[in-house]
Short mmCIF file of N, CA and C in Angstrom, two decimals:
data_model
loop_
_atom_site.label_atom_id
_atom_site.label_comp_id
_atom_site.label_asym_id
_atom_site.label_seq_id
_atom_site.Cartn_x
_atom_site.Cartn_y
_atom_site.Cartn_z
N MET H 18 19.63 288.42 193.52
CA MET H 18 18.90 289.54 194.06
C MET H 18 19.80 290.44 194.90
N ARG H 19 20.72 289.83 195.64
CA ARG H 19 21.66 290.63 196.44
C ARG H 19 22.54 291.50 195.55
N ALA H 20 22.93 290.96 194.40
CA ALA H 20 23.76 291.74 193.47
C ALA H 20 23.00 292.96 192.99
N LEU H 21 21.71 292.80 192.70
CA LEU H 21 20.89 293.94 192.28
C LEU H 21 20.79 294.98 193.39
N ALA H 22 20.59 294.52 194.61
CA ALA H 22 20.49 295.44 195.75
C ALA H 22 21.80 296.20 195.95
N ARG H 23 22.93 295.50 195.84
CA ARG H 23 24.22 296.16 195.99
C ARG H 23 24.46 297.18 194.89
N ALA H 24 24.12 296.81 193.67
CA ALA H 24 24.29 297.74 192.55
C ALA H 24 23.40 298.96 192.72
N GLY H 25 22.18 298.76 193.17
CA GLY H 25 21.27 299.88 193.42
C GLY H 25 21.78 300.80 194.50
N LEU H 26 22.31 300.21 195.57
CA LEU H 26 22.88 301.00 196.66
C LEU H 26 24.09 301.78 196.17
N ALA H 27 24.93 301.15 195.38
CA ALA H 27 26.11 301.84 194.85
C ALA H 27 25.71 303.01 193.95
N LEU H 28 24.71 302.79 193.09
CA LEU H 28 24.24 303.86 192.20
C LEU H 28 23.65 305.01 193.00
N THR H 29 22.85 304.70 194.00
CA THR H 29 22.25 305.73 194.83
C THR H 29 23.32 306.51 195.58
N THR H 30 24.28 305.84 196.15
CA THR H 30 25.37 306.50 196.87
C THR H 30 26.15 307.42 195.94
N PHE H 31 26.46 306.93 194.73
CA PHE H 31 27.18 307.75 193.77
C PHE H 31 26.40 309.02 193.45
N MET H 32 25.10 308.86 193.20
CA MET H 32 24.28 310.02 192.84
C MET H 32 24.20 311.02 193.98
N LEU H 33 24.13 310.54 195.21
CA LEU H 33 24.04 311.44 196.35
C LEU H 33 25.37 312.12 196.64
N VAL H 34 26.46 311.39 196.52
CA VAL H 34 27.78 311.95 196.80
C VAL H 34 28.17 313.00 195.77
N THR H 35 27.77 312.82 194.54
CA THR H 35 28.17 313.76 193.49
C THR H 35 27.25 314.97 193.40
N THR H 36 26.32 315.11 194.33
CA THR H 36 25.37 316.22 194.29
C THR H 36 25.74 317.25 195.34
N SER H 37 25.83 318.50 194.93
CA SER H 37 26.07 319.59 195.87
C SER H 37 24.74 320.16 196.31
N TRP H 38 24.57 320.39 197.62
CA TRP H 38 23.29 320.86 198.14
C TRP H 38 23.29 322.36 198.44
N ALA H 39 24.38 323.04 198.27
CA ALA H 39 24.45 324.45 198.65
C ALA H 39 23.93 325.37 197.54
N TRP H 40 23.28 326.46 197.96
CA TRP H 40 22.81 327.47 197.02
C TRP H 40 24.02 328.12 196.39
N ASP H 41 24.03 328.20 195.09
CA ASP H 41 25.11 328.82 194.34
C ASP H 41 24.47 329.77 193.35
N ALA H 42 24.71 331.07 193.51
CA ALA H 42 24.05 332.08 192.66
C ALA H 42 24.38 331.88 191.19
N ASN H 43 25.63 331.52 190.87
CA ASN H 43 25.99 331.30 189.47
C ASN H 43 25.27 330.09 188.90
N GLU H 44 25.20 329.03 189.69
CA GLU H 44 24.49 327.83 189.26
C GLU H 44 23.01 328.13 189.07
N ALA H 45 22.43 328.89 190.00
CA ALA H 45 21.02 329.25 189.91
C ALA H 45 20.74 330.06 188.64
N GLU H 46 21.63 330.97 188.33
CA GLU H 46 21.47 331.79 187.12
C GLU H 46 21.55 330.92 185.86
N GLU H 47 22.48 329.97 185.86
CA GLU H 47 22.64 329.07 184.72
C GLU H 47 21.37 328.23 184.52
N TYR H 48 20.87 327.63 185.61
CA TYR H 48 19.67 326.79 185.50
C TYR H 48 18.41 327.61 185.23
N ASP H 49 18.36 328.85 185.71
CA ASP H 49 17.23 329.72 185.41
C ASP H 49 17.16 329.99 183.91
N GLY H 50 18.31 330.24 183.29
CA GLY H 50 18.34 330.46 181.85
C GLY H 50 17.88 329.23 181.07
N LYS H 51 18.37 328.05 181.49
CA LYS H 51 17.97 326.81 180.84
C LYS H 51 16.49 326.53 181.07
N ALA H 52 16.00 326.84 182.28
CA ALA H 52 14.58 326.62 182.60
C ALA H 52 13.70 327.51 181.74
N LYS H 53 14.08 328.75 181.57
CA LYS H 53 13.29 329.68 180.74
C LYS H 53 13.21 329.18 179.29
N GLN H 54 14.29 328.62 178.79
CA GLN H 54 14.28 328.05 177.44
C GLN H 54 13.34 326.84 177.39
N ALA H 55 13.39 325.98 178.41
CA ALA H 55 12.50 324.82 178.46
C ALA H 55 11.04 325.25 178.55
N ILE H 56 10.77 326.30 179.32
CA ILE H 56 9.40 326.82 179.43
C ILE H 56 8.91 327.32 178.08
N ALA H 57 9.75 328.05 177.37
CA ALA H 57 9.37 328.55 176.04
C ALA H 57 9.04 327.40 175.09
N GLU H 58 9.85 326.34 175.12
CA GLU H 58 9.60 325.17 174.27
C GLU H 58 8.31 324.47 174.67
N PHE H 59 8.06 324.38 175.97
CA PHE H 59 6.84 323.76 176.50
C PHE H 59 5.61 324.53 176.03
N LYS H 60 5.64 325.86 176.18
CA LYS H 60 4.51 326.70 175.78
C LYS H 60 4.29 326.67 174.27
N GLU H 61 5.39 326.56 173.52
CA GLU H 61 5.27 326.47 172.06
C GLU H 61 4.60 325.16 171.66
N LYS H 62 4.96 324.09 172.33
CA LYS H 62 4.40 322.76 172.02
C LYS H 62 2.94 322.67 172.44
N ASP H 63 2.59 323.29 173.58
CA ASP H 63 1.22 323.24 174.09
C ASP H 63 0.87 324.58 174.76
N PRO H 64 0.34 325.53 173.98
CA PRO H 64 0.00 326.85 174.54
C PRO H 64 -0.99 326.79 175.70
N GLY H 65 -1.79 325.74 175.78
CA GLY H 65 -2.77 325.61 176.85
C GLY H 65 -2.15 325.46 178.23
N VAL H 66 -0.87 325.16 178.28
CA VAL H 66 -0.19 324.97 179.57
C VAL H 66 -0.05 326.30 180.31
N GLU H 67 -0.25 327.38 179.63
CA GLU H 67 -0.14 328.71 180.25
C GLU H 67 -0.99 328.79 181.52
N LYS H 68 -2.14 328.11 181.53
CA LYS H 68 -3.03 328.15 182.70
C LYS H 68 -2.33 327.59 183.95
N PHE H 69 -1.46 326.61 183.78
CA PHE H 69 -0.75 326.06 184.93
C PHE H 69 0.27 327.06 185.47
N PHE H 70 0.95 327.77 184.58
CA PHE H 70 1.90 328.79 185.02
C PHE H 70 1.16 329.93 185.73
N ASP H 71 -0.02 330.31 185.23
CA ASP H 71 -0.78 331.42 185.78
C ASP H 71 -1.45 331.09 187.11
N LYS H 72 -1.96 329.87 187.27
CA LYS H 72 -2.77 329.53 188.43
C LYS H 72 -2.00 328.84 189.56
N SER H 73 -0.81 328.37 189.30
CA SER H 73 -0.06 327.62 190.30
C SER H 73 0.58 328.55 191.34
N ALA H 74 0.68 328.04 192.57
CA ALA H 74 1.36 328.78 193.63
C ALA H 74 2.87 328.80 193.37
N GLY H 75 3.35 327.81 192.63
CA GLY H 75 4.76 327.71 192.29
C GLY H 75 4.97 326.53 191.36
N TYR H 76 6.17 326.43 190.84
CA TYR H 76 6.47 325.33 189.93
C TYR H 76 7.98 325.08 189.90
N VAL H 77 8.31 323.85 189.51
CA VAL H 77 9.69 323.44 189.33
C VAL H 77 9.90 323.17 187.85
N VAL H 78 11.03 323.61 187.32
CA VAL H 78 11.42 323.29 185.95
C VAL H 78 12.80 322.66 186.02
N ILE H 79 12.87 321.40 185.59
CA ILE H 79 14.16 320.72 185.47
C ILE H 79 14.40 320.57 183.97
N PRO H 80 15.25 321.42 183.41
CA PRO H 80 15.42 321.47 181.95
C PRO H 80 15.88 320.17 181.32
N THR H 81 16.77 319.44 181.99
CA THR H 81 17.24 318.17 181.45
C THR H 81 17.41 317.15 182.57
N VAL H 82 16.69 316.05 182.43
CA VAL H 82 16.86 314.90 183.30
C VAL H 82 17.48 313.81 182.44
N GLY H 83 18.62 313.31 182.85
CA GLY H 83 19.26 312.20 182.15
C GLY H 83 18.87 310.90 182.85
N LYS H 84 18.42 309.93 182.06
CA LYS H 84 17.94 308.67 182.63
C LYS H 84 18.55 307.52 181.86
N GLY H 85 18.98 306.49 182.57
CA GLY H 85 19.52 305.31 181.91
C GLY H 85 19.37 304.10 182.79
N GLY H 86 19.42 302.94 182.15
CA GLY H 86 19.32 301.73 182.95
C GLY H 86 19.50 300.47 182.15
N LEU H 87 19.89 299.44 182.86
CA LEU H 87 19.96 298.08 182.33
C LEU H 87 19.72 297.19 183.55
N GLY H 88 18.46 296.86 183.78
CA GLY H 88 18.08 296.12 184.99
C GLY H 88 17.88 297.06 186.16
N ILE H 89 18.92 297.79 186.52
CA ILE H 89 18.84 298.84 187.53
C ILE H 89 19.07 300.15 186.80
N GLY H 90 18.26 301.13 187.13
CA GLY H 90 18.37 302.40 186.43
C GLY H 90 18.45 303.57 187.38
N GLY H 91 18.76 304.70 186.82
CA GLY H 91 18.82 305.92 187.60
C GLY H 91 18.57 307.12 186.71
N ALA H 92 18.21 308.19 187.36
CA ALA H 92 18.00 309.45 186.65
C ALA H 92 18.46 310.58 187.56
N ARG H 93 18.90 311.65 186.93
CA ARG H 93 19.34 312.82 187.70
C ARG H 93 19.17 314.06 186.86
N GLY H 94 18.78 315.14 187.53
CA GLY H 94 18.66 316.42 186.86
C GLY H 94 18.60 317.54 187.89
N LYS H 95 18.93 318.74 187.46
CA LYS H 95 18.87 319.91 188.33
C LYS H 95 18.05 320.99 187.65
N GLY H 96 17.34 321.74 188.47
CA GLY H 96 16.52 322.81 187.93
C GLY H 96 16.22 323.86 188.98
N ILE H 97 15.16 324.61 188.72
CA ILE H 97 14.83 325.76 189.54
C ILE H 97 13.40 325.65 190.07
N LEU H 98 13.22 326.06 191.33
CA LEU H 98 11.91 326.19 191.95
C LEU H 98 11.51 327.66 191.87
N TYR H 99 10.31 327.90 191.34
CA TYR H 99 9.78 329.26 191.20
C TYR H 99 8.57 329.44 192.11
N GLU H 100 8.48 330.61 192.71
CA GLU H 100 7.29 331.01 193.45
C GLU H 100 6.90 332.38 192.93
N ASN H 101 5.67 332.51 192.46
CA ASN H 101 5.20 333.75 191.83
C ASN H 101 6.12 334.17 190.69
N GLY H 102 6.64 333.20 189.95
CA GLY H 102 7.48 333.47 188.79
C GLY H 102 8.91 333.86 189.11
N VAL H 103 9.28 333.86 190.40
CA VAL H 103 10.62 334.27 190.83
C VAL H 103 11.39 333.03 191.30
N PRO H 104 12.64 332.85 190.83
CA PRO H 104 13.45 331.71 191.28
C PRO H 104 13.75 331.81 192.77
N ILE H 105 13.41 330.76 193.53
CA ILE H 105 13.66 330.78 194.98
C ILE H 105 14.50 329.60 195.45
N GLY H 106 14.80 328.66 194.56
CA GLY H 106 15.57 327.51 195.00
C GLY H 106 16.11 326.68 193.85
N ILE H 107 17.15 325.92 194.16
CA ILE H 107 17.71 324.95 193.23
C ILE H 107 17.18 323.58 193.64
N VAL H 108 16.71 322.82 192.68
CA VAL H 108 16.12 321.51 192.94
C VAL H 108 16.96 320.45 192.23
N THR H 109 17.29 319.39 192.96
CA THR H 109 18.00 318.25 192.39
C THR H 109 17.08 317.04 192.44
N LEU H 110 16.85 316.43 191.30
CA LEU H 110 16.03 315.22 191.19
C LEU H 110 16.96 314.03 191.11
N THR H 111 16.67 313.00 191.89
CA THR H 111 17.40 311.74 191.84
C THR H 111 16.37 310.62 191.80
N GLN H 112 16.60 309.64 190.96
CA GLN H 112 15.67 308.53 190.84
C GLN H 112 16.46 307.23 190.70
N VAL H 113 16.00 306.20 191.38
CA VAL H 113 16.56 304.86 191.22
C VAL H 113 15.39 303.94 190.90
N THR H 114 15.55 303.08 189.89
CA THR H 114 14.50 302.15 189.51
C THR H 114 15.08 300.74 189.40
N ILE H 115 14.22 299.77 189.66
CA ILE H 115 14.60 298.37 189.52
C ILE H 115 13.51 297.69 188.72
N GLY H 116 13.92 296.89 187.72
CA GLY H 116 12.96 296.17 186.89
C GLY H 116 13.49 295.99 185.49
N LEU H 117 12.61 295.62 184.60
CA LEU H 117 12.99 295.43 183.21
C LEU H 117 13.17 296.80 182.56
N GLN H 118 14.39 297.11 182.19
CA GLN H 118 14.68 298.39 181.55
C GLN H 118 16.00 298.31 180.83
N ALA H 119 16.07 299.02 179.75
CA ALA H 119 17.30 299.10 178.97
C ALA H 119 17.26 300.36 178.13
N GLY H 120 18.36 301.09 178.12
CA GLY H 120 18.46 302.26 177.27
C GLY H 120 18.77 303.51 178.05
N GLY H 121 18.58 304.62 177.38
CA GLY H 121 18.82 305.91 177.99
C GLY H 121 17.99 306.97 177.31
N GLN H 122 17.66 308.01 178.04
CA GLN H 122 16.88 309.09 177.46
C GLN H 122 17.11 310.37 178.25
N ALA H 123 16.71 311.46 177.65
CA ALA H 123 16.76 312.77 178.30
C ALA H 123 15.38 313.40 178.13
N TYR H 124 14.95 314.09 179.18
CA TYR H 124 13.66 314.76 179.12
C TYR H 124 13.67 315.96 180.05
N SER H 125 12.70 316.84 179.88
CA SER H 125 12.48 317.96 180.79
C SER H 125 11.31 317.59 181.68
N GLU H 126 11.33 318.06 182.93
CA GLU H 126 10.22 317.79 183.84
C GLU H 126 9.73 319.10 184.44
N PHE H 127 8.40 319.23 184.50
CA PHE H 127 7.73 320.41 185.03
C PHE H 127 6.76 319.94 186.11
N ILE H 128 6.86 320.52 187.30
CA ILE H 128 5.97 320.17 188.40
C ILE H 128 5.28 321.45 188.86
N PHE H 129 3.96 321.45 188.84
CA PHE H 129 3.17 322.61 189.25
C PHE H 129 2.50 322.31 190.59
N PHE H 130 2.48 323.30 191.48
CA PHE H 130 1.87 323.16 192.80
C PHE H 130 0.57 323.95 192.82
N GLU H 131 -0.50 323.27 193.14
CA GLU H 131 -1.84 323.84 193.06
C GLU H 131 -2.05 325.00 194.04
N ASP H 132 -1.47 324.88 195.23
CA ASP H 132 -1.70 325.90 196.25
C ASP H 132 -0.46 326.04 197.14
N ALA H 133 -0.54 327.00 198.07
CA ALA H 133 0.59 327.27 198.96
C ALA H 133 0.93 326.07 199.84
N THR H 134 -0.07 325.29 200.23
CA THR H 134 0.18 324.11 201.07
C THR H 134 1.06 323.10 200.35
N ALA H 135 0.72 322.80 199.10
CA ALA H 135 1.51 321.84 198.31
C ALA H 135 2.92 322.38 198.07
N LEU H 136 3.03 323.67 197.78
CA LEU H 136 4.34 324.29 197.55
C LEU H 136 5.17 324.26 198.83
N ASP H 137 4.58 324.61 199.96
CA ASP H 137 5.31 324.62 201.23
C ASP H 137 5.81 323.24 201.60
N GLN H 138 5.01 322.23 201.34
CA GLN H 138 5.43 320.85 201.62
C GLN H 138 6.67 320.51 200.80
N PHE H 139 6.71 320.91 199.54
CA PHE H 139 7.86 320.66 198.68
C PHE H 139 9.08 321.46 199.16
N LYS H 140 8.86 322.70 199.56
CA LYS H 140 9.95 323.58 199.97
C LYS H 140 10.65 323.14 201.24
N ARG H 141 10.08 322.23 201.99
CA ARG H 141 10.71 321.79 203.24
C ARG H 141 12.07 321.15 203.00
N GLY H 142 12.38 320.77 201.77
CA GLY H 142 13.74 320.33 201.48
C GLY H 142 13.92 318.95 200.91
N ASN H 143 13.32 317.95 201.49
CA ASN H 143 13.42 316.59 200.96
C ASN H 143 12.02 316.14 200.63
N TYR H 144 11.79 315.80 199.40
CA TYR H 144 10.45 315.44 198.95
C TYR H 144 10.56 314.22 198.05
N GLU H 145 9.63 313.31 198.18
CA GLU H 145 9.65 312.11 197.36
C GLU H 145 8.33 311.93 196.63
N LEU H 146 8.41 311.52 195.38
CA LEU H 146 7.24 311.12 194.61
C LEU H 146 7.30 309.61 194.48
N GLY H 147 6.28 308.94 194.90
CA GLY H 147 6.24 307.49 194.82
C GLY H 147 6.03 307.01 193.40
N ALA H 148 6.11 305.72 193.24
CA ALA H 148 5.96 305.10 191.93
C ALA H 148 4.58 305.35 191.35
N GLN H 149 3.59 305.63 192.21
CA GLN H 149 2.23 305.83 191.72
C GLN H 149 2.01 307.22 191.10
N ALA H 150 2.92 308.16 191.31
CA ALA H 150 2.77 309.49 190.73
C ALA H 150 2.84 309.38 189.22
N SER H 151 1.95 310.09 188.55
CA SER H 151 1.94 309.99 187.09
C SER H 151 2.19 311.35 186.47
N ALA H 152 2.86 311.32 185.34
CA ALA H 152 3.19 312.53 184.61
C ALA H 152 2.50 312.50 183.26
N VAL H 153 2.16 313.68 182.77
CA VAL H 153 1.55 313.82 181.46
C VAL H 153 2.67 314.14 180.46
N ALA H 154 2.74 313.38 179.38
CA ALA H 154 3.73 313.66 178.34
C ALA H 154 3.28 314.88 177.56
N VAL H 155 4.22 315.80 177.33
CA VAL H 155 3.89 317.03 176.62
C VAL H 155 3.68 316.74 175.14
N THR H 156 2.47 316.98 174.72
CA THR H 156 2.10 316.93 173.30
C THR H 156 1.15 318.09 173.06
N THR H 157 0.88 318.40 171.84
CA THR H 157 -0.05 319.47 171.54
C THR H 157 -1.40 319.16 172.16
N GLY H 158 -1.87 320.05 173.02
CA GLY H 158 -3.17 319.88 173.65
C GLY H 158 -3.19 319.00 174.88
N ALA H 159 -2.05 318.49 175.31
CA ALA H 159 -2.02 317.58 176.47
C ALA H 159 -2.52 318.25 177.72
N SER H 160 -2.28 319.55 177.87
CA SER H 160 -2.67 320.25 179.09
C SER H 160 -4.18 320.40 179.23
N ALA H 161 -4.92 320.27 178.13
CA ALA H 161 -6.37 320.44 178.17
C ALA H 161 -7.02 319.44 179.12
N ASP H 162 -6.52 318.22 179.18
CA ASP H 162 -7.10 317.18 180.02
C ASP H 162 -6.34 316.97 181.32
N ALA H 163 -5.25 317.69 181.52
CA ALA H 163 -4.43 317.51 182.71
C ALA H 163 -5.06 318.21 183.91
N ASN H 164 -4.93 317.59 185.07
CA ASN H 164 -5.46 318.15 186.31
C ASN H 164 -4.45 317.98 187.42
N PHE H 165 -4.67 318.72 188.50
CA PHE H 165 -3.85 318.54 189.70
C PHE H 165 -4.28 317.26 190.40
N GLU H 166 -3.31 316.49 190.85
CA GLU H 166 -3.57 315.29 191.66
C GLU H 166 -2.71 315.41 192.90
N GLY H 167 -3.33 315.37 194.05
CA GLY H 167 -2.58 315.50 195.30
C GLY H 167 -1.88 316.84 195.40
N GLY H 168 -2.46 317.88 194.80
CA GLY H 168 -1.89 319.22 194.87
C GLY H 168 -0.81 319.49 193.84
N MET H 169 -0.55 318.52 192.94
CA MET H 169 0.51 318.69 191.94
C MET H 169 0.04 318.25 190.57
N ALA H 170 0.64 318.85 189.55
CA ALA H 170 0.48 318.40 188.17
C ALA H 170 1.89 318.27 187.61
N ILE H 171 2.18 317.12 186.99
CA ILE H 171 3.53 316.83 186.51
C ILE H 171 3.49 316.60 185.01
N PHE H 172 4.41 317.24 184.30
CA PHE H 172 4.53 317.07 182.85
C PHE H 172 5.98 316.71 182.53
N THR H 173 6.16 315.87 181.52
CA THR H 173 7.50 315.59 181.01
C THR H 173 7.51 315.82 179.51
N GLN H 174 8.63 316.31 179.02
CA GLN H 174 8.80 316.57 177.58
C GLN H 174 10.07 315.87 177.12
N ALA H 175 9.91 314.89 176.24
CA ALA H 175 11.05 314.12 175.73
C ALA H 175 12.01 315.02 174.97
N LYS H 176 13.30 314.77 175.17
CA LYS H 176 14.34 315.51 174.45
C LYS H 176 15.10 314.59 173.50
N GLY H 177 15.20 313.31 173.84
CA GLY H 177 15.90 312.38 172.98
C GLY H 177 16.22 311.08 173.69
N GLY H 178 16.65 310.10 172.91
CA GLY H 178 17.01 308.82 173.46
C GLY H 178 15.88 307.81 173.30
N LEU H 179 16.17 306.59 173.74
CA LEU H 179 15.19 305.51 173.65
C LEU H 179 15.38 304.62 174.87
N MET H 180 14.27 304.35 175.54
CA MET H 180 14.36 303.50 176.71
C MET H 180 13.13 302.64 176.80
N TYR H 181 13.37 301.32 176.95
CA TYR H 181 12.29 300.38 177.24
C TYR H 181 12.27 300.24 178.76
N GLU H 182 11.07 300.34 179.33
CA GLU H 182 11.04 300.32 180.79
C GLU H 182 9.74 299.73 181.31
N ALA H 183 9.88 298.79 182.22
CA ALA H 183 8.79 298.25 183.02
C ALA H 183 9.38 298.06 184.40
N SER H 184 9.54 299.19 185.11
CA SER H 184 10.26 299.16 186.37
C SER H 184 9.49 299.90 187.45
N VAL H 185 9.99 299.79 188.67
CA VAL H 185 9.39 300.45 189.81
C VAL H 185 10.45 301.34 190.44
N GLY H 186 10.06 302.52 190.80
CA GLY H 186 10.97 303.43 191.46
C GLY H 186 10.25 304.73 191.73
N GLY H 187 10.88 305.59 192.45
CA GLY H 187 10.30 306.89 192.76
C GLY H 187 11.33 307.97 192.58
N GLN H 188 10.87 309.19 192.60
CA GLN H 188 11.78 310.32 192.47
C GLN H 188 11.95 311.00 193.83
N LYS H 189 13.16 311.42 194.11
CA LYS H 189 13.47 312.15 195.33
C LYS H 189 14.01 313.51 194.92
N PHE H 190 13.56 314.54 195.61
CA PHE H 190 13.96 315.90 195.31
C PHE H 190 14.65 316.52 196.51
N LYS H 191 15.76 317.17 196.27
CA LYS H 191 16.46 317.94 197.29
C LYS H 191 16.31 319.40 196.89
N VAL H 192 15.86 320.21 197.83
CA VAL H 192 15.61 321.63 197.56
C VAL H 192 16.55 322.46 198.40
N GLU H 193 17.28 323.35 197.75
CA GLU H 193 18.13 324.32 198.45
C GLU H 193 17.56 325.70 198.16
N LEU H 194 16.93 326.30 199.18
CA LEU H 194 16.28 327.59 199.00
C LEU H 194 17.29 328.72 199.06
N LYS H 195 17.00 329.75 198.31
CA LYS H 195 17.81 330.96 198.33
C LYS H 195 17.65 331.63 199.70
N GLU H 196 18.74 332.07 200.23
CA GLU H 196 18.67 332.71 201.56
C GLU H 196 18.63 334.19 201.44
#
């Protein structure tokens, strides 16, 4: 068990050390372009999701999250935070999981904020989603039954890979707002 804890700590440290927290206009422009492409693919797959873009106070689009694990796992991705359709921040997702898992995958993640309160809470900079947070997999018509829970609605869209997973972990988000 100590070996697992040490490996998890090492993975977390690596992920945090290799992450830059400063706003970078070029990086923001790059991720905004990738996010717009991911949004177009999302809307093509499920046109009903348009209501979330229209009604939300803001949303995060992480075009690619890379995830892998063998006993201990991790995931990382960068994207853009939008308020009223305008990019206002760069978001870095980091996740560490422990449990039965093997493989790797890539996916896009979309987080919608129901109101200004939920968005402001996220914008404070460090935000965590616990293991109990659930995401809706993007399929045709998936948005029809999706609702906000705790002020948020989360969707993921698979891009590729294969991963078997029965693990516990949460996601942590670092937000760097445009000044």
